Short mmCIF file of C-alpha atoms and ligand atoms in Angstrom, two decimals:
data_model
loop_
_atom_site.label_atom_id
_atom_site.label_comp_id
_atom_site.label_asym_id
_atom_site.label_seq_id
_atom_site.Cartn_x
_atom_site.Cartn_y
_atom_site.Cartn_z
CA MET A 1 89.37 -43.31 -3.67
CA SER A 2 86.28 -44.51 -1.66
CA ASN A 3 87.51 -45.29 1.23
CA THR A 4 88.39 -42.02 2.10
CA PRO A 5 86.22 -38.25 2.11
CA ALA A 6 86.74 -36.25 -0.89
CA SER A 7 89.95 -34.02 -0.40
CA THR A 8 89.57 -31.95 3.87
CA PRO A 9 90.30 -28.57 4.22
CA ARG A 10 91.48 -27.67 7.06
CA PRO A 11 89.08 -27.13 10.33
CA SER A 12 91.03 -23.17 10.17
CA GLU A 13 89.07 -23.57 6.51
CA ILE A 14 85.63 -23.65 7.33
CA THR A 15 84.56 -21.54 10.46
CA PRO A 16 80.90 -21.34 11.82
CA GLU A 17 80.68 -17.74 10.43
CA ALA A 18 81.35 -19.21 6.29
CA TRP A 19 79.09 -21.44 7.43
CA TYR A 20 76.12 -19.53 7.91
CA LEU A 21 76.56 -17.35 5.65
CA ASN A 22 76.68 -19.75 2.91
CA ARG A 23 73.53 -21.69 4.60
CA ARG A 24 72.15 -17.97 4.84
CA GLN A 25 72.79 -17.70 0.66
CA TRP A 26 71.31 -20.46 0.21
CA MET A 27 67.47 -19.52 1.89
CA ALA A 28 67.89 -16.47 0.24
CA GLY A 29 68.22 -17.92 -2.74
CA ALA A 30 65.39 -20.88 -2.22
CA MET A 31 63.07 -18.23 -0.86
CA GLY A 32 63.26 -15.82 -3.58
CA LEU A 33 62.39 -19.07 -6.14
CA GLY A 34 59.98 -20.67 -3.85
CA LEU A 35 61.26 -23.71 -2.40
CA SER A 36 60.51 -22.97 1.12
CA ALA A 37 59.70 -26.68 1.11
CA LEU A 38 62.98 -27.52 0.39
CA LEU A 39 64.50 -24.75 3.10
CA PRO A 40 67.31 -27.24 5.79
CA GLY A 41 66.70 -28.16 8.54
CA TRP A 42 63.21 -27.78 9.69
CA ALA A 43 61.94 -30.35 8.57
CA GLY A 44 58.53 -29.10 8.99
CA ALA A 45 54.86 -31.17 8.38
CA ALA A 46 57.01 -33.99 6.63
CA GLY A 47 59.77 -34.27 8.85
CA THR A 48 62.84 -34.20 6.59
CA TRP A 49 65.33 -32.19 5.29
CA ALA A 50 66.53 -31.99 0.86
CA THR A 51 69.95 -33.04 1.14
CA ARG A 52 72.43 -33.20 -1.10
CA PRO A 53 75.94 -35.35 -0.02
CA SER A 54 79.28 -33.13 1.08
CA ARG A 55 82.42 -33.13 0.30
CA PHE A 56 83.26 -35.51 3.88
CA SER A 57 80.77 -38.50 2.25
CA THR A 58 82.35 -40.92 1.09
CA ASP A 59 80.92 -43.02 -1.82
CA GLU A 60 81.08 -46.66 -0.40
CA GLU A 61 77.94 -48.15 -1.24
CA LYS A 62 75.40 -46.74 1.94
CA ASN A 63 74.22 -49.15 4.29
CA ARG A 64 69.68 -49.87 3.77
CA PHE A 65 67.42 -48.08 6.56
CA GLU A 66 65.87 -51.64 7.85
CA GLN A 67 69.69 -52.21 8.51
CA ILE A 68 70.94 -48.56 10.69
CA THR A 69 67.52 -49.59 12.54
CA GLN A 70 68.02 -52.79 13.38
CA TYR A 71 71.41 -53.21 14.11
CA ASN A 72 71.80 -51.33 17.15
CA ASN A 73 73.98 -50.49 20.04
CA TYR A 74 71.99 -48.28 23.01
CA TYR A 75 72.24 -50.43 26.74
CA GLU A 76 70.36 -48.29 27.92
CA PHE A 77 67.56 -50.02 25.73
CA GLY A 78 68.90 -53.14 26.71
CA THR A 79 72.06 -55.09 25.61
CA ASP A 80 71.06 -57.06 22.20
CA LYS A 81 70.71 -55.99 18.80
CA GLU A 82 67.78 -55.55 18.26
CA ASP A 83 66.42 -54.22 21.84
CA PRO A 84 66.59 -51.15 20.94
CA ALA A 85 64.12 -51.13 17.72
CA GLN A 86 62.12 -52.96 19.75
CA TYR A 87 62.05 -51.36 22.82
CA ALA A 88 63.46 -46.91 21.87
CA GLY A 89 59.67 -46.16 21.60
CA THR A 90 59.32 -45.17 24.72
CA LEU A 91 61.54 -42.79 24.65
CA LYS A 92 60.63 -39.32 24.94
CA THR A 93 62.21 -36.74 22.75
CA ARG A 94 59.99 -33.45 22.59
CA PRO A 95 60.46 -31.69 24.83
CA TRP A 96 64.26 -31.73 24.66
CA THR A 97 67.49 -29.12 24.92
CA VAL A 98 71.15 -30.01 25.21
CA ARG A 99 72.87 -27.92 27.80
CA VAL A 100 76.55 -26.23 27.46
CA GLU A 101 78.24 -25.83 30.24
CA GLY A 102 81.67 -25.70 31.71
CA GLU A 103 84.63 -24.05 29.99
CA CYS A 104 82.81 -21.26 28.16
CA GLU A 105 81.90 -17.59 29.69
CA ALA A 106 78.33 -18.30 27.72
CA PRO A 107 76.90 -21.12 29.09
CA ARG A 108 73.30 -21.61 27.30
CA THR A 109 70.86 -24.69 27.09
CA PHE A 110 69.31 -24.77 23.43
CA ASP A 111 66.80 -26.54 22.34
CA ILE A 112 66.47 -29.09 20.70
CA ASP A 113 63.92 -27.63 17.83
CA THR A 114 66.43 -24.83 18.40
CA LEU A 115 69.08 -26.97 17.27
CA MET A 116 67.59 -29.14 14.20
CA LYS A 117 67.85 -26.10 12.53
CA LEU A 118 71.96 -25.18 12.74
CA ALA A 119 71.18 -29.29 9.70
CA PRO A 120 72.41 -27.92 6.85
CA LEU A 121 72.19 -29.38 3.72
CA GLU A 122 73.76 -32.26 3.39
CA ASP A 123 74.58 -35.86 3.99
CA ARG A 124 77.65 -37.12 6.03
CA VAL A 125 77.88 -40.70 4.65
CA TYR A 126 80.27 -41.53 6.96
CA ARG A 127 82.02 -45.36 7.88
CA LEU A 128 80.97 -46.17 11.93
CA ARG A 129 83.57 -49.05 12.59
CA CYS A 130 82.09 -50.87 16.69
CA VAL A 131 84.93 -52.49 19.06
CA GLU A 132 82.70 -55.63 18.20
CA GLY A 133 84.38 -55.73 14.68
CA TRP A 134 81.11 -54.83 12.55
CA SER A 135 80.43 -51.11 10.50
CA MET A 136 78.11 -49.76 8.85
CA VAL A 137 77.68 -46.55 6.42
CA ILE A 138 75.69 -44.27 7.55
CA PRO A 139 74.10 -41.26 5.47
CA TRP A 140 73.74 -38.69 9.08
CA VAL A 141 72.20 -35.53 9.17
CA GLY A 142 73.99 -33.71 11.10
CA PHE A 143 75.84 -30.32 11.59
CA GLU A 144 79.45 -29.72 12.78
CA LEU A 145 79.85 -29.33 17.48
CA ASN A 146 82.61 -26.81 16.67
CA ALA A 147 79.55 -24.61 15.57
CA LEU A 148 77.52 -25.22 18.65
CA LEU A 149 80.49 -24.55 20.80
CA ARG A 150 81.84 -21.41 19.66
CA GLN A 151 78.22 -20.05 20.25
CA VAL A 152 79.46 -21.03 23.92
CA LYS A 153 83.03 -19.22 23.60
CA PRO A 154 84.99 -22.04 25.49
CA THR A 155 87.77 -20.14 27.42
CA SER A 156 91.52 -21.12 27.48
CA ARG A 157 91.43 -23.73 29.94
CA ALA A 158 88.42 -26.01 27.52
CA ARG A 159 91.43 -28.60 26.92
CA TYR A 160 87.90 -31.13 27.03
CA VAL A 161 84.85 -31.83 26.48
CA GLU A 162 82.26 -34.08 27.94
CA PHE A 163 79.09 -35.31 27.16
CA THR A 164 76.42 -36.94 29.14
CA THR A 165 73.16 -38.93 27.81
CA LEU A 166 69.75 -39.21 28.75
CA ALA A 167 68.91 -41.94 32.56
CA ASP A 168 65.68 -41.84 32.30
CA PRO A 169 65.13 -44.80 33.78
CA ARG A 170 61.39 -44.62 32.90
CA GLN A 171 61.64 -44.89 29.70
CA MET A 172 64.88 -46.53 29.42
CA PRO A 173 64.54 -50.31 31.10
CA GLY A 174 68.07 -50.88 30.49
CA VAL A 175 69.05 -48.03 32.80
CA ARG A 176 67.68 -50.61 35.45
CA SER A 177 70.34 -53.00 35.22
CA ARG A 178 74.28 -52.21 35.87
CA VAL A 179 75.66 -53.26 32.66
CA LEU A 180 76.96 -50.01 32.98
CA ASP A 181 77.37 -46.77 35.42
CA TRP A 182 75.08 -44.90 33.99
CA PRO A 183 74.02 -42.15 32.72
CA TYR A 184 76.52 -42.85 29.22
CA THR A 185 79.53 -40.13 29.07
CA GLU A 186 82.00 -39.71 26.68
CA GLY A 187 84.66 -37.34 26.61
CA LEU A 188 87.05 -36.12 22.93
CA ARG A 189 90.40 -33.79 23.54
CA ILE A 190 88.90 -30.40 22.61
CA ASP A 191 91.14 -31.07 18.43
CA GLU A 192 89.05 -33.12 18.24
CA ALA A 193 86.58 -31.43 19.46
CA MET A 194 86.27 -28.82 17.21
CA HIS A 195 87.57 -30.83 13.85
CA PRO A 196 84.63 -30.55 10.81
CA LEU A 197 84.25 -34.45 10.97
CA THR A 198 82.62 -34.23 14.08
CA ILE A 199 79.21 -33.82 14.18
CA LEU A 200 76.03 -33.96 16.32
CA ALA A 201 73.62 -35.85 14.27
CA VAL A 202 69.62 -34.62 13.53
CA GLY A 203 69.18 -37.11 10.99
CA LEU A 204 69.73 -39.84 9.18
CA TYR A 205 68.70 -40.79 5.30
CA GLY A 206 66.95 -37.41 5.11
CA LYS A 207 65.05 -37.80 8.64
CA PRO A 208 65.06 -36.82 11.77
CA LEU A 209 67.29 -39.59 14.27
CA PRO A 210 64.88 -43.02 15.21
CA ASN A 211 64.92 -43.14 18.83
CA GLN A 212 66.82 -46.27 18.67
CA ASN A 213 69.63 -44.54 16.87
CA GLY A 214 70.24 -41.73 19.61
CA ALA A 215 67.34 -39.10 19.36
CA PRO A 216 67.22 -36.12 19.10
CA ILE A 217 70.22 -35.82 19.39
CA ARG A 218 73.70 -38.04 18.87
CA LEU A 219 77.27 -37.29 18.82
CA VAL A 220 79.54 -39.05 15.37
CA VAL A 221 83.21 -39.03 15.39
CA PRO A 222 83.64 -41.62 12.36
CA TRP A 223 87.64 -42.04 13.00
CA LYS A 224 86.75 -43.27 16.78
CA TYR A 225 84.77 -46.57 18.26
CA GLY A 226 81.35 -46.15 17.44
CA PHE A 227 81.14 -46.11 21.03
CA LYS A 228 82.32 -43.24 21.22
CA SER A 229 79.03 -41.68 19.44
CA ALA A 230 76.52 -40.83 22.72
CA LYS A 231 73.46 -41.40 21.44
CA SER A 232 70.53 -38.70 22.96
CA ILE A 233 72.55 -35.99 24.73
CA VAL A 234 71.05 -33.75 27.32
CA ARG A 235 74.70 -32.01 28.31
CA ILE A 236 77.57 -30.82 26.55
CA ARG A 237 81.06 -30.02 29.39
CA LEU A 238 83.75 -28.38 28.50
CA THR A 239 86.35 -28.97 30.74
CA ASP A 240 90.09 -28.03 31.95
CA THR A 241 91.06 -32.41 32.89
CA GLN A 242 90.13 -35.70 30.85
CA PRO A 243 86.38 -36.18 32.04
CA ALA A 244 86.28 -39.66 32.77
CA THR A 245 84.07 -42.26 30.11
CA ALA A 246 81.13 -44.71 30.82
CA TRP A 247 83.52 -47.66 29.42
CA ASN A 248 86.68 -46.60 30.44
CA LYS A 249 85.12 -47.13 34.06
CA ALA A 250 83.74 -50.20 32.88
CA ALA A 251 86.66 -51.92 32.15
CA PRO A 252 89.84 -49.44 31.58
CA GLN A 253 92.13 -51.94 29.51
CA GLU A 254 89.57 -52.78 27.18
CA TYR A 255 88.46 -48.89 26.17
CA GLY A 256 90.59 -46.39 26.60
CA PHE A 257 89.94 -42.46 26.67
CA TYR A 258 91.67 -42.33 22.16
CA SER A 259 89.49 -45.58 21.35
CA ASN A 260 91.11 -44.14 17.33
CA VAL A 261 89.77 -47.48 15.31
CA ASN A 262 93.11 -48.92 14.98
CA PRO A 263 94.13 -52.66 13.49
CA GLU A 264 96.92 -52.41 14.69
CA VAL A 265 96.15 -52.65 18.89
CA ASP A 266 93.78 -55.09 19.70
CA HIS A 267 91.12 -56.20 21.87
CA PRO A 268 92.10 -57.52 24.97
CA ARG A 269 89.61 -60.10 23.97
CA TRP A 270 90.04 -60.21 20.00
CA SER A 271 91.36 -59.00 16.97
CA GLN A 272 91.43 -55.80 15.14
CA ALA A 273 92.98 -56.15 11.93
CA THR A 274 89.39 -57.24 10.24
CA GLU A 275 85.98 -55.71 10.40
CA ARG A 276 82.04 -57.78 8.76
CA ARG A 277 79.61 -55.18 7.52
CA ILE A 278 77.22 -55.05 8.00
CA GLY A 279 75.25 -56.73 5.08
CA ASP A 280 78.52 -57.77 3.67
CA LEU A 281 79.34 -61.93 3.77
CA LEU A 282 82.88 -61.38 3.95
CA ARG A 283 85.40 -60.24 6.32
CA ARG A 284 87.28 -56.95 4.85
CA LYS A 285 90.60 -54.93 7.09
CA THR A 286 90.09 -53.03 9.22
CA LEU A 287 91.20 -48.88 8.23
CA LEU A 288 93.66 -46.69 10.74
CA PHE A 289 91.48 -44.18 11.70
CA ASN A 290 88.35 -45.65 10.07
CA GLY A 291 89.65 -44.53 6.70
CA TYR A 292 89.92 -40.75 8.01
CA GLY A 293 93.89 -40.40 8.77
CA ASN A 294 93.68 -38.25 5.89
CA GLU A 295 92.00 -36.43 8.49
CA VAL A 296 93.06 -36.84 11.31
CA ALA A 297 96.73 -38.46 11.66
CA ARG A 298 98.20 -34.82 12.52
CA LEU A 299 95.82 -34.88 15.88
CA TYR A 300 97.77 -37.74 17.45
CA GLN A 301 101.15 -36.67 16.67
CA GLY A 302 103.72 -38.06 18.61
CA MET A 303 101.55 -39.70 20.21
CA ASP A 304 102.15 -43.79 21.32
CA LEU A 305 98.89 -45.96 19.46
CA ARG A 306 98.66 -48.32 21.89
CA LYS A 307 99.74 -46.65 25.07
CA PHE A 308 97.15 -43.46 24.51
CA TYR A 309 94.14 -46.44 23.49
N1 MTE B 1 73.67 -43.51 24.74
C1 MTE B 1 74.81 -44.34 24.17
N2 MTE B 1 74.68 -44.00 22.80
C2 MTE B 1 76.20 -45.11 22.08
C3 MTE B 1 75.75 -46.56 22.98
C4 MTE B 1 74.71 -46.32 23.52
O1 MTE B 1 74.58 -47.73 24.59
N3 MTE B 1 74.25 -45.98 24.74
N4 MTE B 1 76.33 -47.06 22.42
C5 MTE B 1 77.34 -46.89 21.32
C6 MTE B 1 78.40 -47.78 20.35
S1 MTE B 1 78.79 -49.34 21.11
C7 MTE B 1 77.84 -47.93 19.13
S2 MTE B 1 78.71 -49.42 17.96
C8 MTE B 1 76.41 -46.57 18.13
C9 MTE B 1 76.06 -47.39 17.23
O2 MTE B 1 75.18 -46.35 16.75
P1 MTE B 1 74.08 -46.86 15.90
O3 MTE B 1 72.64 -48.57 16.80
O4 MTE B 1 73.56 -45.85 15.81
O5 MTE B 1 74.66 -47.09 14.47
O6 MTE B 1 76.50 -46.19 19.79
C10 MTE B 1 76.74 -45.83 20.95
N5 MTE B 1 76.02 -44.68 21.25
MO1 MO B 2 80.34 -49.89 19.25
#
């Protein structure tokens, strides 16, 4: 029970329409009671959300705020785990826009403050499994990517989604080194992108995202290795062909397009059978799809997960 979120509705059961309606109704109620301080999304002066657990959340113990914000991968700010916390202060997160374009009828540029308001009143407490062999449990605040994609009306040719993140050498010292071919890009198949577990996170622990965690907006795909969860996104493009991804370009035999967490498919240089939860002494077994198999296994029915790693 503790390893998987409570039973998840099928994507078709959670329409963005229903979700907006719920939120509107909730807001109307809150207004009526004079509880405007509890309004979702908009953080107001305090910059916080009043959140409640989501049915998608794991009830495993959460990592502490300090662990989540001081042990990071964000190569634009350096490759050591302490670098992002130390150097990401130079990242300017306002003004900020996210361009959503490509195979869609209504391409649009969204302002970050508009997007922040889409985040509902719930924490998405997700496991994050890094390909390097460590994991954390993080209470994200965010909204389902499908809610944004539906707004631009994808065409029938939209089979994949490409994510492009900021690469500004003036703000990001790591971009001057050649560890990756900047900008950092990632990709999902359209059904993965539309899945209700896939979110754009704008906060954690009820506060706007710290820069080192990918402010002001980052992807979170909890059944895939952490590197799929691109930080500080500036562009989302619907495509008809599989997009190139930064890690696949850097080392194709090590990092495939799918990168689903899989204890049976080893990284060429190490086993993926176990992981260390940050804060724990002993390693634990890694779960197929990071424990989200009940929700996502059907997306890969009939696929050879060794070939499509
Ligand atoms: N733009 C960008 N996004 C990125 C990375 C990065 O280096 N640059 N690192 C990835 C990796 S390897 C992981 S494990 C997660 C870490 O997210 P966290 O530091 O918020 O836990 O971010 C991912 N997103
Ligand atoms: Mo990672």
